[in-house]
Tab-separated table of C-alpha atoms in Angstrom:
chain	number	residue	atom	x	y	z
A	1	UNK	CA	199.168	120.992	148.049
A	2	UNK	CA	201.879	123.480	147.133
A	3	UNK	CA	201.495	126.601	149.272
A	4	UNK	CA	202.505	130.157	148.476
A	5	UNK	CA	203.550	132.572	151.245
A	6	UNK	CA	202.269	136.147	150.849
A	7	UNK	CA	203.585	138.873	153.143
A	8	UNK	CA	200.692	141.197	154.019
A	9	UNK	CA	202.129	144.632	154.750
A	10	UNK	CA	199.592	146.884	152.958
A	11	UNK	CA	195.843	147.373	153.290
A	12	UNK	CA	195.067	146.183	149.729
A	13	UNK	CA	196.893	142.922	150.473
A	14	UNK	CA	195.026	142.648	153.773
A	15	UNK	CA	191.711	142.920	151.886
A	16	UNK	CA	192.861	140.134	149.545
A	17	UNK	CA	193.695	138.048	152.589
A	18	UNK	CA	190.198	138.583	154.013
A	19	UNK	CA	188.634	137.551	150.705
A	20	UNK	CA	190.523	134.264	150.975
A	21	UNK	CA	190.108	133.383	154.663
A	22	UNK	CA	186.743	134.942	155.564
A	23	UNK	CA	183.890	132.556	154.812
A	24	UNK	CA	181.180	133.622	152.415
A	25	UNK	CA	177.516	133.443	153.300
A	26	UNK	CA	177.219	130.187	151.344
A	27	UNK	CA	180.055	128.448	153.201
A	28	UNK	CA	178.882	125.698	155.539
A	29	UNK	CA	182.131	125.179	157.425
A	30	UNK	CA	185.583	126.710	157.354
A	31	UNK	CA	188.880	125.879	159.021
A	32	UNK	CA	191.643	128.434	159.435
A	33	UNK	CA	195.170	127.293	160.269
A	34	UNK	CA	196.799	129.832	162.589
A	35	UNK	CA	200.271	130.465	163.989
A	36	UNK	CA	202.163	133.472	165.319
A	37	UNK	CA	205.788	134.526	165.683
A	38	UNK	CA	207.402	137.295	167.680
A	39	UNK	CA	209.617	138.211	170.597
A	40	UNK	CA	208.812	136.608	173.958
A	41	UNK	CA	205.432	135.562	172.609
A	42	UNK	CA	203.048	136.227	175.492
A	43	UNK	CA	201.254	139.180	177.082
A	44	UNK	CA	204.613	140.809	177.970
A	45	UNK	CA	206.090	140.256	174.508
A	46	UNK	CA	205.433	141.371	170.945
A	47	UNK	CA	203.743	139.754	167.959
A	48	UNK	CA	205.601	140.238	164.693
A	49	UNK	CA	203.862	137.885	162.232
A	50	UNK	CA	200.487	136.111	162.282
A	51	UNK	CA	200.241	133.256	159.780
A	52	UNK	CA	196.827	132.352	158.363
A	53	UNK	CA	195.726	129.763	155.829
A	54	UNK	CA	192.198	128.709	154.927
A	55	UNK	CA	191.557	125.006	154.330
A	56	UNK	CA	191.652	124.275	150.615
A	57	UNK	CA	193.596	127.446	149.812
A	58	UNK	CA	197.206	127.411	148.546
A	59	UNK	CA	197.895	130.828	150.091
A	60	UNK	CA	199.654	131.286	153.417
A	61	UNK	CA	199.086	134.883	154.505
A	62	UNK	CA	201.748	136.402	156.750
A	63	UNK	CA	200.225	139.419	158.483
A	64	UNK	CA	202.987	141.917	159.223
A	65	UNK	CA	201.885	143.240	162.608
A	66	UNK	CA	205.036	145.355	162.926
A	67	UNK	CA	204.078	147.367	159.818
A	68	UNK	CA	200.256	147.324	160.065
A	69	UNK	CA	199.929	147.462	163.835
A	70	UNK	CA	196.398	147.082	165.217
A	71	UNK	CA	195.001	147.610	161.707
A	72	UNK	CA	196.104	144.073	160.891
A	73	UNK	CA	193.241	142.886	163.109
A	74	UNK	CA	190.666	145.708	162.977
A	75	UNK	CA	190.661	146.707	159.289
A	76	UNK	CA	187.420	145.653	157.551
A	77	UNK	CA	186.786	144.943	153.882
A	78	UNK	CA	183.685	145.928	151.881
A	79	UNK	CA	181.791	143.022	153.472
A	80	UNK	CA	182.599	144.187	156.978
A	81	UNK	CA	184.999	141.267	157.542
A	82	UNK	CA	188.133	141.649	159.659
A	83	UNK	CA	190.870	139.327	160.878
A	84	UNK	CA	189.697	139.919	164.452
A	85	UNK	CA	186.146	138.988	163.446
A	86	UNK	CA	187.285	135.800	161.710
A	87	UNK	CA	189.389	134.671	164.670
A	88	UNK	CA	186.530	135.391	167.082
A	89	UNK	CA	183.847	133.783	164.893
A	90	UNK	CA	182.587	130.608	166.682
A	91	UNK	CA	181.465	129.249	163.308
A	92	UNK	CA	185.035	129.150	162.012
A	93	UNK	CA	187.338	126.445	163.345
A	94	UNK	CA	190.796	127.737	164.255
A	95	UNK	CA	193.457	125.045	164.219
A	96	UNK	CA	196.772	125.724	165.985
A	97	UNK	CA	199.592	123.756	167.552
A	98	UNK	CA	200.004	124.819	171.195
A	99	UNK	CA	197.592	127.734	171.467
A	100	UNK	CA	198.742	128.898	174.887
A	101	UNK	CA	201.277	131.639	174.091
A	102	UNK	CA	199.638	132.652	170.811
A	103	UNK	CA	196.245	133.038	172.468
A	104	UNK	CA	197.735	134.913	175.422
A	105	UNK	CA	199.512	137.399	173.150
A	106	UNK	CA	196.596	137.901	170.756
A	107	UNK	CA	194.142	138.624	173.553
A	108	UNK	CA	196.290	140.784	175.836
A	109	UNK	CA	198.202	142.695	173.150
A	110	UNK	CA	195.552	143.078	170.441
A	111	UNK	CA	192.194	142.292	172.058
A	112	UNK	CA	191.565	139.177	169.931
A	113	UNK	CA	189.659	136.474	171.806
A	114	UNK	CA	189.795	133.382	169.615
A	115	UNK	CA	186.837	131.017	169.713
A	116	UNK	CA	186.301	127.489	168.399
A	117	UNK	CA	189.977	126.625	168.790
A	118	UNK	CA	191.315	123.133	168.105
A	119	UNK	CA	194.780	122.484	169.553
A	120	UNK	CA	196.721	119.830	167.650
A	121	UNK	CA	199.177	119.477	170.528
A	122	UNK	CA	196.428	117.877	172.614
A	123	UNK	CA	195.433	115.622	169.728
A	124	UNK	CA	199.053	114.471	169.458
A	125	UNK	CA	199.073	113.773	173.206
A	126	UNK	CA	195.870	111.733	172.851
A	127	UNK	CA	197.465	109.672	170.078
A	128	UNK	CA	200.468	108.875	172.273
A	129	UNK	CA	198.193	108.033	175.208
A	130	UNK	CA	196.087	105.593	173.202
A	131	UNK	CA	199.139	103.966	171.620
A	132	UNK	CA	200.750	103.320	175.035
A	133	UNK	CA	203.569	105.844	174.630
A	134	UNK	CA	205.002	108.161	177.264
A	135	UNK	CA	202.770	111.167	177.927
A	136	UNK	CA	204.463	112.948	180.819
A	137	UNK	CA	205.591	115.828	178.559
A	138	UNK	CA	204.025	117.683	175.647
A	139	UNK	CA	205.793	117.476	172.296
A	140	UNK	CA	206.707	120.543	170.271
A	141	UNK	CA	205.558	121.001	166.697
A	142	UNK	CA	208.934	120.101	165.209
A	143	UNK	CA	209.104	116.723	166.946
A	144	UNK	CA	205.496	115.957	166.084
A	145	UNK	CA	206.036	116.744	162.402
A	146	UNK	CA	209.161	114.570	162.336
A	147	UNK	CA	207.276	111.696	164.008
A	148	UNK	CA	204.123	111.697	161.880
A	149	UNK	CA	204.873	113.267	158.490
A	150	UNK	CA	207.231	112.303	155.687
A	151	UNK	CA	208.591	115.562	154.308
A	152	UNK	CA	210.860	116.275	151.363
A	153	UNK	CA	214.451	117.215	152.183
A	154	UNK	CA	213.795	120.848	151.260
A	155	UNK	CA	211.523	121.269	154.269
A	156	UNK	CA	214.360	120.419	156.624
A	157	UNK	CA	216.549	123.014	154.991
A	158	UNK	CA	213.881	125.725	155.373
A	159	UNK	CA	213.485	124.824	159.034
A	160	UNK	CA	217.226	124.847	159.714
A	161	UNK	CA	217.865	128.145	157.910
A	162	UNK	CA	214.971	129.838	159.703
A	163	UNK	CA	216.026	128.637	163.159
A	164	UNK	CA	219.607	129.752	162.547
A	165	UNK	CA	218.328	133.311	162.193
A	166	UNK	CA	216.495	133.573	165.537
A	167	UNK	CA	217.577	130.728	167.859
A	168	UNK	CA	220.147	132.137	170.349
A	169	UNK	CA	221.767	128.715	170.794
A	170	UNK	CA	222.518	128.752	167.052
A	171	UNK	CA	223.905	132.282	167.062
A	172	UNK	CA	220.627	133.959	166.066
A	173	UNK	CA	218.429	136.559	167.765
A	174	UNK	CA	214.666	136.996	168.048
A	175	UNK	CA	215.141	140.597	166.974
A	176	UNK	CA	215.064	139.376	163.344
A	177	UNK	CA	211.277	139.140	163.673
A	178	UNK	CA	210.996	142.925	164.040
A	179	UNK	CA	213.601	143.938	161.450
A	180	UNK	CA	212.315	145.121	158.090
A	181	UNK	CA	212.493	144.129	155.341
A	182	UNK	CA	211.804	140.595	156.612
A	183	UNK	CA	214.459	138.070	155.628
A	184	UNK	CA	213.108	135.770	152.850
A	185	UNK	CA	214.387	132.735	154.770
A	186	UNK	CA	212.257	133.809	157.739
A	187	UNK	CA	209.237	134.231	155.463
A	188	UNK	CA	209.658	130.653	154.223
A	189	UNK	CA	210.111	129.401	157.799
A	190	UNK	CA	206.954	131.122	159.057
A	191	UNK	CA	204.880	129.820	156.157
A	192	UNK	CA	206.006	126.215	156.344
A	193	UNK	CA	204.692	125.290	159.788
A	194	UNK	CA	201.174	126.608	159.238
A	195	UNK	CA	201.118	125.015	155.781
A	196	UNK	CA	201.653	121.591	157.376
A	197	UNK	CA	198.963	121.829	160.073
A	198	UNK	CA	196.180	120.488	157.855
A	199	UNK	CA	198.164	117.414	156.797
A	200	UNK	CA	199.246	116.840	160.386
A	201	UNK	CA	195.651	116.940	161.619
A	202	UNK	CA	194.600	114.355	159.024
A	203	UNK	CA	197.441	112.013	159.993
A	204	UNK	CA	196.782	112.265	163.733
A	205	UNK	CA	193.035	111.758	163.357
A	206	UNK	CA	193.613	108.742	161.104
A	207	UNK	CA	195.955	107.211	163.680
A	208	UNK	CA	193.495	107.812	166.504
A	209	UNK	CA	190.636	106.321	164.470
A	210	UNK	CA	192.688	103.221	163.664
A	211	UNK	CA	193.553	102.706	167.333
A	212	UNK	CA	189.928	103.285	168.330
A	213	UNK	CA	188.707	100.613	165.901
A	214	UNK	CA	191.274	98.129	167.171
A	215	UNK	CA	190.277	98.849	170.769
A	216	UNK	CA	186.607	98.450	169.902
A	217	UNK	CA	187.237	95.070	168.305
A	218	UNK	CA	189.173	93.960	171.382
A	219	UNK	CA	186.354	95.039	173.687
A	220	UNK	CA	183.797	93.144	171.609
A	221	UNK	CA	185.672	89.903	172.297
A	222	UNK	CA	186.066	90.691	176.008
A	223	UNK	CA	184.122	89.116	178.836
A	224	UNK	CA	181.088	91.457	179.211
A	225	UNK	CA	181.586	91.618	182.976
A	226	UNK	CA	185.013	93.225	182.466
A	227	UNK	CA	183.853	96.014	180.142
A	228	UNK	CA	182.960	98.460	182.962
A	229	UNK	CA	186.618	98.394	184.017
A	230	UNK	CA	188.013	99.293	180.589
A	231	UNK	CA	189.782	102.648	180.844
A	232	UNK	CA	189.630	102.534	184.648
A	233	UNK	CA	192.363	99.982	185.368
A	234	UNK	CA	195.124	98.297	183.413
A	235	UNK	CA	193.992	94.674	183.228
A	236	UNK	CA	197.417	93.683	181.845
A	237	UNK	CA	199.446	95.430	184.534
A	238	UNK	CA	202.906	93.987	185.230
A	239	UNK	CA	204.260	96.534	187.707
A	240	UNK	CA	203.794	95.476	191.327
A	241	UNK	CA	201.969	98.586	192.520
A	242	UNK	CA	199.854	98.576	189.371
A	243	UNK	CA	198.874	94.970	190.123
A	244	UNK	CA	197.998	96.007	193.670
A	245	UNK	CA	195.715	98.788	192.413
A	246	UNK	CA	194.047	96.354	190.010
A	247	UNK	CA	193.430	93.909	192.841
A	248	UNK	CA	191.969	96.615	195.108
A	249	UNK	CA	189.591	97.873	192.413
A	250	UNK	CA	188.485	94.351	191.521
A	251	UNK	CA	187.799	93.514	195.180
A	252	UNK	CA	185.907	96.760	195.786
A	253	UNK	CA	184.008	96.787	192.493
A	254	UNK	CA	180.343	95.908	192.959
A	255	UNK	CA	178.404	95.444	189.719
A	256	UNK	CA	175.159	95.860	191.670
A	257	UNK	CA	172.044	93.729	191.592
A	258	UNK	CA	171.061	92.253	188.270
A	259	UNK	CA	167.614	92.551	186.754
A	260	UNK	CA	167.360	88.819	186.039
A	261	UNK	CA	164.002	87.595	187.411
A	262	UNK	CA	164.072	84.841	189.999
A	263	UNK	CA	162.910	81.438	188.764
A	264	UNK	CA	159.491	80.339	189.810
A	265	UNK	CA	159.490	78.060	192.879
A	266	UNK	CA	159.189	74.362	192.201
A	267	UNK	CA	158.587	71.347	194.389
A	268	UNK	CA	161.437	69.298	192.954
A	269	UNK	CA	164.277	68.030	195.091
A	270	UNK	CA	166.710	70.482	193.446
A	271	UNK	CA	164.708	73.402	194.784
A	272	UNK	CA	165.578	72.322	198.321
A	273	UNK	CA	169.335	72.217	197.662
A	274	UNK	CA	171.480	75.214	198.685
A	275	UNK	CA	172.184	77.852	195.965
A	276	UNK	CA	175.436	77.545	194.060
A	277	UNK	CA	178.152	79.993	195.163
A	278	UNK	CA	178.451	83.140	193.033
A	279	UNK	CA	181.465	83.084	190.725
A	280	UNK	CA	183.724	86.115	191.037
A	281	UNK	CA	183.148	88.004	187.751
A	282	UNK	CA	186.503	89.774	188.100
A	283	UNK	CA	189.164	87.151	188.867
A	284	UNK	CA	192.617	88.487	189.716
A	285	UNK	CA	194.807	87.162	186.908
A	286	UNK	CA	198.229	87.581	188.568
A	287	UNK	CA	199.719	84.768	190.644
A	288	UNK	CA	200.727	85.680	194.195
A	289	UNK	CA	204.416	86.361	194.706
A	290	UNK	CA	205.614	85.617	198.235
A	291	UNK	CA	209.342	85.063	197.714
A	292	UNK	CA	210.488	88.208	195.898
A	293	UNK	CA	211.579	90.732	198.517
A	294	UNK	CA	211.614	93.536	195.942
A	295	UNK	CA	207.846	93.266	195.748
A	296	UNK	CA	207.166	93.821	199.442
A	297	UNK	CA	205.575	97.243	199.986
A	298	UNK	CA	206.836	99.050	203.100
A	299	UNK	CA	205.301	102.393	204.192
A	300	UNK	CA	207.576	105.413	203.808
A	301	UNK	CA	209.217	106.720	206.979
A	302	UNK	CA	210.317	103.441	208.496
A	303	UNK	CA	214.052	103.757	209.077
A	304	UNK	CA	215.136	100.484	210.683
A	305	UNK	CA	214.590	96.760	210.322
A	306	UNK	CA	213.042	96.774	213.799
A	307	UNK	CA	210.376	99.252	212.736
A	308	UNK	CA	209.702	97.258	209.589
A	309	UNK	CA	209.589	94.021	211.575
A	310	UNK	CA	206.927	95.535	213.812
A	311	UNK	CA	204.562	95.405	210.866
A	312	UNK	CA	204.016	91.718	211.617
A	313	UNK	CA	205.592	89.004	213.715
A	314	UNK	CA	205.771	86.654	210.721
A	315	UNK	CA	207.923	89.001	208.647
A	316	UNK	CA	211.625	88.600	209.497
A	317	UNK	CA	213.110	91.742	207.951
A	318	UNK	CA	216.765	90.873	208.738
A	319	UNK	CA	216.397	87.398	207.231
A	320	UNK	CA	215.000	88.841	204.028
A	321	UNK	CA	217.787	91.419	203.932
A	322	UNK	CA	220.395	88.612	203.913
A	323	UNK	CA	218.501	86.401	201.487
């Protein structure tokens, strides 16, 4: 969908914005894509622009908070709708990427307490987690868009020109967000990110659904006795300490008594024979490794071979050191 940025710096334009984003009485569900730009965007900073787009609408509304001030949030139309009311409406889904600073600034600077918020940054993290990718750090919106969406070359140009205006490392300054009139390149930059949030959500959800179906099919073919451990341990662990944790959990795991009724007693000879030993339902699949010194776990704090050797008289630490 081709989107059209509209800078809202007058009350008539604000009323048009509310007509577009505020759900009517007949609407069953509405999603609003939200973003914000400013200087030091948090409770100690300043909001310059709030970007809003309703799902299914081609319009990206850029609320000029520098010009309108608190009216940008409190002004009501003839239906009694306001931007503050829409953002606080629990019946309207607000979709953002990394809500933390935006939510902090909106609440502490303008008294807007957003409800029913869906953070795409967490969805992107979930996708990486379930596709066995690194999850130690959160990804920014730019990296996520580059990883999951195929964009025309013009989008890259808009992004680069916008960043050059405000990024200090590129010779820009955040003060451009409060200068008026707003630079047209900054208008295009602000509109682009929020315009892509809907497409990004669809792509991430589709990826997560595909992974979920594949995982479900794999679990269906799994030994039923192993299913309680899915998501608790890595059954395919290759790292030594990971293997050790798998072994500990398997040894300690007790599936509990079964509800299978005992067979009725008989007088046959087989009834007098001892019961068959119970098979371990969770066999440890990794072969023991007794020759690789790199896989011997030594408690932290031991500073000499003598201290390490005291762990057991059968472990010759100096011999292993020279092996």
